[in-house]
Coordinates of C-alpha atoms in Angstrom, one line a residue:
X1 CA -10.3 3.7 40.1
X2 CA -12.3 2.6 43.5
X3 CA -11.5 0.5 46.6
X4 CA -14.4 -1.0 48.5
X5 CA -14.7 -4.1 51.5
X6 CA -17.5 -6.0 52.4
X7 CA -17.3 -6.1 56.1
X8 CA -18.7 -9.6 56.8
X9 CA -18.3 -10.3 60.5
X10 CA -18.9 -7.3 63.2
X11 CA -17.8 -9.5 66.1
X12 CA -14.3 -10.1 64.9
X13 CA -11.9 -7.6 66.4
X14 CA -10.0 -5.0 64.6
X15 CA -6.4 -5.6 62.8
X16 CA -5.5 -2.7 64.5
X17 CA -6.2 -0.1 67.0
X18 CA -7.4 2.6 65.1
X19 CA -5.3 5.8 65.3
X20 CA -8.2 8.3 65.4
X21 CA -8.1 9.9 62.0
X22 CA -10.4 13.2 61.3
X23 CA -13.6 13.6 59.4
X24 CA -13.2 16.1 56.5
X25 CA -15.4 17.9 55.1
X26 CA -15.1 18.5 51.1
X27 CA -14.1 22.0 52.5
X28 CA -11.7 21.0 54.5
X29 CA -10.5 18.4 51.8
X30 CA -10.0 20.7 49.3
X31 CA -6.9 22.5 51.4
X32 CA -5.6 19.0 53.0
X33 CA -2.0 17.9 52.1
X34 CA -1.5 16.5 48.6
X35 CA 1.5 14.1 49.3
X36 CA 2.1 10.5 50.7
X37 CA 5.0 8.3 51.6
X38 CA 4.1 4.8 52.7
X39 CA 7.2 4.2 54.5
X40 CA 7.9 3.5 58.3
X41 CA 11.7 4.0 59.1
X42 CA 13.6 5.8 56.1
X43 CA 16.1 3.4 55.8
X44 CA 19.8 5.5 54.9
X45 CA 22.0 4.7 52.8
X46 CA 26.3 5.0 52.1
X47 CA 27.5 6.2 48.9
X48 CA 29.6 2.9 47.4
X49 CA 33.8 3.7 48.7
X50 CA 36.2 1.9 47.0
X51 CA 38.5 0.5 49.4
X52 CA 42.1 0.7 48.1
X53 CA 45.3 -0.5 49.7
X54 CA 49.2 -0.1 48.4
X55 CA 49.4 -3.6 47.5
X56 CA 46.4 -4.3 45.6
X57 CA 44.6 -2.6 42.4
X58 CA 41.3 -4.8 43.1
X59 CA 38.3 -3.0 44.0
X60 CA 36.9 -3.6 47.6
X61 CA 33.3 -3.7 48.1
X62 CA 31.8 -0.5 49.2
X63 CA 32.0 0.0 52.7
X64 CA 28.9 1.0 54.9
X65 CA 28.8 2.1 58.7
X66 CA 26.8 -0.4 61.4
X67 CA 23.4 2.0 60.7
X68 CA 23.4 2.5 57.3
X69 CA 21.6 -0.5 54.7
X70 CA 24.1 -0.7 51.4
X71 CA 22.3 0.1 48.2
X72 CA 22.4 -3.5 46.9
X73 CA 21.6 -5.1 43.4
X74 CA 19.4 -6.9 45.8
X75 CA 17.4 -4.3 47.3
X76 CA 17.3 -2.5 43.8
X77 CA 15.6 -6.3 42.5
X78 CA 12.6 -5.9 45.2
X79 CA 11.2 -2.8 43.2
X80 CA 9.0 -2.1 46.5
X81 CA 8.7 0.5 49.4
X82 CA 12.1 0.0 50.6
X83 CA 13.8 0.2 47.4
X84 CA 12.4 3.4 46.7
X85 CA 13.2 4.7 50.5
X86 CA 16.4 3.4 50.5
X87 CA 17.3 5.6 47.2
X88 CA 15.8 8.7 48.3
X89 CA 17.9 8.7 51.8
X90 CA 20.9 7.9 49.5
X91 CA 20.0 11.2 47.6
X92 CA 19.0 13.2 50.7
X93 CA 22.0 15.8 49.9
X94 CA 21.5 16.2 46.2
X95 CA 20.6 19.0 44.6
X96 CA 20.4 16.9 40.9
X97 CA 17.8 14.5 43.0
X98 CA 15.6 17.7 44.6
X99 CA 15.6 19.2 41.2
X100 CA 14.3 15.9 39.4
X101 CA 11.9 15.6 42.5
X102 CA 10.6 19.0 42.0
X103 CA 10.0 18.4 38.2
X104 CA 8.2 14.8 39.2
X105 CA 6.0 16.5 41.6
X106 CA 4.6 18.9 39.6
X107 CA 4.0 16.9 36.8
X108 CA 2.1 14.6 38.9
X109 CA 0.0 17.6 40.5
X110 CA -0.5 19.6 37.5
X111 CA -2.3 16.2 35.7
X112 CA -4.2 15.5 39.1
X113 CA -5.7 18.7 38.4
X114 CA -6.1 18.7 34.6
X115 CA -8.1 15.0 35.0
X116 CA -10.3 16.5 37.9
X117 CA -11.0 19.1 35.7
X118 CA -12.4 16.8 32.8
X119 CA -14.2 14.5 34.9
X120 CA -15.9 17.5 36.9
X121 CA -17.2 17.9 33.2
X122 CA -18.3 15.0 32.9
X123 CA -20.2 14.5 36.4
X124 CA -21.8 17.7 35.6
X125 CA -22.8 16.7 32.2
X126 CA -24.7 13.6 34.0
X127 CA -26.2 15.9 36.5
X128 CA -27.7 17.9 33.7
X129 CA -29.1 14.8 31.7
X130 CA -30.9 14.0 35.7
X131 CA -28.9 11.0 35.5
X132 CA -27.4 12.0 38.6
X133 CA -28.5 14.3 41.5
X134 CA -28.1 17.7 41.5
X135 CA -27.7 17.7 45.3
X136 CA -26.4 14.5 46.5
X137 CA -24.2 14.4 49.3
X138 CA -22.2 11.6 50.3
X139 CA -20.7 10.4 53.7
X140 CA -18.0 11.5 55.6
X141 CA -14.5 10.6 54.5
X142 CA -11.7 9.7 57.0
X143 CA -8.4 11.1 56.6
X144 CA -5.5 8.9 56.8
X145 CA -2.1 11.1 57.0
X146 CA 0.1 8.4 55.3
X147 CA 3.6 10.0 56.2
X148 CA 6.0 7.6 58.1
X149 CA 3.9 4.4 57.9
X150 CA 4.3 1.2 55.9
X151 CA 2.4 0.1 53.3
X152 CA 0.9 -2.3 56.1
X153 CA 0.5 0.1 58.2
X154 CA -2.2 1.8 56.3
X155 CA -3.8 -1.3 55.3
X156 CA -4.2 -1.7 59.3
X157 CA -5.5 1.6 59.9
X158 CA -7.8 1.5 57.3
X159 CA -9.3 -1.8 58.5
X160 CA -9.3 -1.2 61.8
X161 CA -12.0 1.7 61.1
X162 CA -14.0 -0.5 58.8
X163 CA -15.2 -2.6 61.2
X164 CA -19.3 -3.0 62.7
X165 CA -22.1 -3.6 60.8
X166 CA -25.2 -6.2 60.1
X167 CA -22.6 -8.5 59.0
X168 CA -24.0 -8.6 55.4
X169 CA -21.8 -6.8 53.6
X170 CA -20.1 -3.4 52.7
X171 CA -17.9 -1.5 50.9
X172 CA -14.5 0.3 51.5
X173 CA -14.0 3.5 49.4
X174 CA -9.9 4.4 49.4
X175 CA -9.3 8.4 47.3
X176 CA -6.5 10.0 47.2
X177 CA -4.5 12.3 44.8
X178 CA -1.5 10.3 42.7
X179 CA 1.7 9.1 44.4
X180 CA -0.5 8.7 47.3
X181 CA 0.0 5.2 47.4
X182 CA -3.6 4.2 46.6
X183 CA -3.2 1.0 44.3
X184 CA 0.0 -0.4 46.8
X185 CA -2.8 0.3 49.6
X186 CA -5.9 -1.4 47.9
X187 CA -3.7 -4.9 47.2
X188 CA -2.4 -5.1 51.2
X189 CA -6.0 -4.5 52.2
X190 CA -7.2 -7.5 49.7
X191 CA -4.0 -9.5 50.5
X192 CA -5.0 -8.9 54.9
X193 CA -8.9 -9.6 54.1
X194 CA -7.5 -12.8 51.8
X195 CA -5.1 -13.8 54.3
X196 CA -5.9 -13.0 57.5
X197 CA -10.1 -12.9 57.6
X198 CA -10.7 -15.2 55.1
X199 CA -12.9 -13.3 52.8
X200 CA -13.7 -13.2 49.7
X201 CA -12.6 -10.0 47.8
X202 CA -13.1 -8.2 44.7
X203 CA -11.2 -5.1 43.4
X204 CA -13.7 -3.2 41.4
X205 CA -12.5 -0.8 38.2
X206 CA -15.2 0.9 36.0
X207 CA -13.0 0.7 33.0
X208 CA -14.7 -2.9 31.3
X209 CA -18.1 -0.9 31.5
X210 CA -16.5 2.5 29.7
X211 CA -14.9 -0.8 27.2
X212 CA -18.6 -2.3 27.1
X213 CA -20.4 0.4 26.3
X214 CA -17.8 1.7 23.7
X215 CA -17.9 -1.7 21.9
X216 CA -21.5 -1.5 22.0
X217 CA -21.5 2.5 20.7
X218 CA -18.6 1.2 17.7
X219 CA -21.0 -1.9 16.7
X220 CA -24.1 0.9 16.4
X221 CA -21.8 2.5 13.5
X222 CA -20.8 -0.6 12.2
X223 CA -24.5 -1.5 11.7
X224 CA -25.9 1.6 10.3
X225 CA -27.1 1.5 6.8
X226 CA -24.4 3.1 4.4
X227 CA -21.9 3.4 7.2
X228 CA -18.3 3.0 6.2
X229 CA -18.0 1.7 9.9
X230 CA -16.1 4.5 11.3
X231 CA -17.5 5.9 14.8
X232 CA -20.1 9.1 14.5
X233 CA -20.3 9.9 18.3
X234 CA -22.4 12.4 17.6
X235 CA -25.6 10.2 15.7
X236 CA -24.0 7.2 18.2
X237 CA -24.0 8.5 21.8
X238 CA -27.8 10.3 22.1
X239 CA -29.3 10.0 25.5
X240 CA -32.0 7.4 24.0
X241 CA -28.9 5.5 22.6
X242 CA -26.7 5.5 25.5
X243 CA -29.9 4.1 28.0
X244 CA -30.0 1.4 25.4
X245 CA -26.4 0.1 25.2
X246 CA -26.7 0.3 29.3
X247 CA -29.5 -1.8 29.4
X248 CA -27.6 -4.1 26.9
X249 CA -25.3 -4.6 29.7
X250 CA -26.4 -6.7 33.6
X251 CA -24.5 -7.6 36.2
X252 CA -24.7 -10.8 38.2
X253 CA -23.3 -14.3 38.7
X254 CA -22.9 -16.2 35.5
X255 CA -21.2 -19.8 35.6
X256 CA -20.8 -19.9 39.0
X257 CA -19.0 -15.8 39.3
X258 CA -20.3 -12.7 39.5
X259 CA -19.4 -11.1 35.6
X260 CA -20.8 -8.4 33.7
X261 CA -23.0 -9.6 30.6
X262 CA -22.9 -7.7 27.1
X263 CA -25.8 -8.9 25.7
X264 CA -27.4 -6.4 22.5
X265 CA -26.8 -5.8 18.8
X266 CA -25.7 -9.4 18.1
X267 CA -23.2 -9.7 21.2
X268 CA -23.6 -12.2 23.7
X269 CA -20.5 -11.6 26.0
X270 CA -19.1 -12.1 29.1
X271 CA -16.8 -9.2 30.2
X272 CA -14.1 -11.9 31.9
X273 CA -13.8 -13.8 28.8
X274 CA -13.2 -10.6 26.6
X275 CA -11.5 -7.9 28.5
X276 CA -8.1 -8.4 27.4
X277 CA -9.4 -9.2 23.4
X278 CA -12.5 -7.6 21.9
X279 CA -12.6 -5.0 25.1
X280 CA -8.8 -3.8 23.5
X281 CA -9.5 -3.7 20.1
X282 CA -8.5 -0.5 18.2
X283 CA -12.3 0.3 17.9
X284 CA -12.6 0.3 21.4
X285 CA -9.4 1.5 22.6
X286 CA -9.8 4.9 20.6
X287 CA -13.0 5.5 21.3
X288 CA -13.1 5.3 24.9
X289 CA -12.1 9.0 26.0
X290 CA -15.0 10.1 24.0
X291 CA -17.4 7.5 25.6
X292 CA -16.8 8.1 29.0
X293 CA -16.8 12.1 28.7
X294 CA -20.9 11.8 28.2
X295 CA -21.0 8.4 30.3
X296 CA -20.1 9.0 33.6
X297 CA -22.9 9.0 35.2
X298 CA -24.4 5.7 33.7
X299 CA -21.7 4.1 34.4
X300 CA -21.5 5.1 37.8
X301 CA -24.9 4.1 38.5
X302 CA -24.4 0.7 37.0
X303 CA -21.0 0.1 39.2
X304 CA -23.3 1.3 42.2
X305 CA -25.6 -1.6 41.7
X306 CA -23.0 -3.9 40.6
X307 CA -21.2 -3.0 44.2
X308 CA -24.3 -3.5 46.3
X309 CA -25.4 -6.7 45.0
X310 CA -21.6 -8.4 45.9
X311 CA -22.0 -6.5 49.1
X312 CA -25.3 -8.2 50.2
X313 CA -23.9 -11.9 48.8
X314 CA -21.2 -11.7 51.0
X315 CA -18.3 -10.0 49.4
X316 CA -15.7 -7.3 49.9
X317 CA -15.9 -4.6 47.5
X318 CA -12.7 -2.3 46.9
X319 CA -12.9 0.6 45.1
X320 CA -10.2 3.2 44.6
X321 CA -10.4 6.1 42.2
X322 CA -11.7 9.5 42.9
X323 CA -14.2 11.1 44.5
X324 CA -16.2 12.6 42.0
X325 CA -17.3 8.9 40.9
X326 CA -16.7 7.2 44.4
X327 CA -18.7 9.7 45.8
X328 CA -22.2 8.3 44.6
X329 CA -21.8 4.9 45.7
X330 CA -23.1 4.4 49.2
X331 CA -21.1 3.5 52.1
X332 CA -19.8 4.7 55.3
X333 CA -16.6 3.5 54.9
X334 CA -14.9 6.1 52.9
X335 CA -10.9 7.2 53.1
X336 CA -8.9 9.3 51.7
X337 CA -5.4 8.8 51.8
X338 CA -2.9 12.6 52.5
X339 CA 0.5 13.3 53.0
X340 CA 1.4 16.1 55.1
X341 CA 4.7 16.7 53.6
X342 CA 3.6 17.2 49.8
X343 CA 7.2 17.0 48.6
X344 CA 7.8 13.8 49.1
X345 CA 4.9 12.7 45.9
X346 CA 7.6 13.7 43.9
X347 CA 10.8 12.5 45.4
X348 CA 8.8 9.1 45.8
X349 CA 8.2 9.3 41.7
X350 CA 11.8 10.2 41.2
X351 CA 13.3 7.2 43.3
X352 CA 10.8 4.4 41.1
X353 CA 12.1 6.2 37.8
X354 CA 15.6 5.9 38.9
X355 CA 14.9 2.3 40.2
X356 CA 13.5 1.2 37.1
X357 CA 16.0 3.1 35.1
X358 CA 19.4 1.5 36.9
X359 CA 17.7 -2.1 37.0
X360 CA 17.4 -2.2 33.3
X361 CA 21.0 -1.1 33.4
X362 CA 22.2 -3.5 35.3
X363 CA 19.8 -6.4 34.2
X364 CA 21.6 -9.7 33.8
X365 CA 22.6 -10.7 37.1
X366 CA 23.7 -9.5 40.3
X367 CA 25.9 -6.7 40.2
X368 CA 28.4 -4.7 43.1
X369 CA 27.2 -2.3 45.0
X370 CA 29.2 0.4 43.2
X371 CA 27.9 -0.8 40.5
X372 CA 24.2 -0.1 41.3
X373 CA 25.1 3.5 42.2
X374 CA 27.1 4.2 39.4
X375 CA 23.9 3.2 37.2
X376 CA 21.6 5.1 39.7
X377 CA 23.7 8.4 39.6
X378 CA 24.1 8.0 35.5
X379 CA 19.8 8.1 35.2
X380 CA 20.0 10.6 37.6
X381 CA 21.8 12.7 35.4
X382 CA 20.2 11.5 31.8
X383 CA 16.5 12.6 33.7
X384 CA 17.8 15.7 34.7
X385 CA 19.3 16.6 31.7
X386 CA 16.1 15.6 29.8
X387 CA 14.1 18.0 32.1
X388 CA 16.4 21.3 30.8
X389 CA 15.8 19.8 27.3

């Protein structure tokens, strides 16, 4: 996935000074921290104390010291940035939390690694076919060093670098590995440009054109003489067949919106109308990791083209995903989202388990705060145990 903004008006001022952030080279991004944490002021928390006295066996709430925020039912209920902070300053001291951290890290890492892997393949394979250059180079990204800001606070960085311009149009490009924060990042940037500037925005995925082509690729088997209708990738996705089912698909604005058309062996769709039916069907759904192994680069071309055209009509583009797609669409306004301490990817995937773990627990109404860590520290131990299992 991709994150890109139009950037309609050059003489409106920034949403924020701009902190300076460097220009990497892919070098020099290759050996950048892998880690991110959104949050401003890591809020701490008191364990629950049940306050006792001689003359009473009822349970006092749990008592918290003037700096310290309680671990509420409430706070748990927001399922947000300070949720998830909160929970990892009530855990700072535990070793059960580090180890589950650890094991979330790595997880995350080692499948960052294995996908860039597969797509590398298929960017390659593209190259090969000529349906990409060999030796394109893209622009510069920006580094944005995530570590102590909010989730605002990199949507204000961010924008207050993508600023300038003719005025008619452009296209924000946000990377980053997982646990980075990237998707969180994308919606305050839509939500600011929404909001704040007025503009219109659209949040750009390439996964209805790996669904379009697939559909197209499952309906080629489906019409073959003597098929039994299951999909032969091998007779369906030839180079000549694959330029054909791309050409089957055009991008523009169709009752009044800007849609993607499937219009070829007896389809006539919109993509809107029939992403979340004929776009899911088992035929599709199957078939896509197969599809978009030998389909990169068409696709990326198409989503290039689709981007530009919104661009010049006036529209934010944002595109988040990573750079071996984002890279060949054009724009300066790339970034790339780091963490300087990597081991906080992990604790930040730990505390949203446990978060959504102890709120199904507890789900039903609004619960004490000893209650809330009683539930947290129980998943805390079930994921732990599950990781020696």
């Amino acid at each position: 996935r991709c994150c890109f903004a139009r950037l309609l008006d050059p003489t409106r001022p920034s949403l924020l000074s701009s902190l300076s952030p460097s220009i990497l080279t892919k070098q020099q991004r290759t050996s950048s921290p892998r880690s991110i944490n959104f949050h401003n002021t890591t809020p701490s928390i008191l364990s629950a104390a049940a306050a006792t006295t001689t003359m009473s066996t009822e349970r006092a709430p749990p008592q918290s010291s003037p700096d310290k925020t309680p671990l509420t039912y409430t706070l748990l209920s927001l399922e947000n940035a300070q949720t998830t902070n909160a929970i990892m300053s009530h855990y700072t001291s535990s070793d059960l939390f580090t180890q589950l951290a650890k094991a979330e890290g790595d997880l995350i890492l080692t499948r960052d690694e294995e996908d860039a892997t597969k797509l590398q393949v298929g960017i390659d394979y593209a190259k090969d076919k000529g349906v990409l250059e060999k030796d394109y180079v893209a622009e510069a990204y920006i580094s944005v060093d995530v570590l102590g800001k909010s989730p605002d606070e990199v949507a204000d960085e961010i924008l207050g670098h993508a600023t300038g311009g003719d005025g008619d149009g452009g296209v924000i490009v946000i990377c980053g590995l997982s646990g980075t924060g990237k998707g969180t990042t994308v919606a305050k940037i839509r939500q600011k440009l929404m909001e704040n500037e007025g503009k219109d925005v659209v949040c750009w995925s390439n996964g209805n054109i790996f669904r379009s082509v697939t559909l197209l690729a499952a309906t080629w088997c489906e019409q073959q003489e003597g098929s039994d209708g299951s999909f032969d990738a091998e007779k369906a996705l030839t180079k000549e067949n694959l330029a054909d089912f791309m050409n089957m698909l055009s991008f523009g604005k169709f009752n009044g919106k800007f849609d993607t058309k499937i219009n070829g062996l007896g389809l006539d769709l919109l993509v809107s109308e029939v992403q979340n039916t004929q776009l899911k069907a088992p035929k599709v759904a199957k078939n896509i990791p197969t599809v978009a192994q030998v389909t990169q680069g068409e696709v990326i071309l198409f989503a290039d083209k689709a981007i530009q055209v919104m661009g010049a009509d006036g529209i934010f583009v944002l595109l988040e995903g990573r750079e071996q797609t984002v890279d060949f669409v054009r724009t300066p306004h790339r970034f790339i989202l780091t963490l300087s301490d990597e081991s906080l990817i992990g604790k930040r995937r730990a505390a949203q388990r446990l978060m959504a773990g102890a709120l199904k627990e507890l789900e039903g109404g609004e619960k004490e705060n000893g209650d809330v860590i009683q539930a947290l520290d129980g998943q805390l131990a079930s994921m732990v145990k599950e990781i020696g299992n």
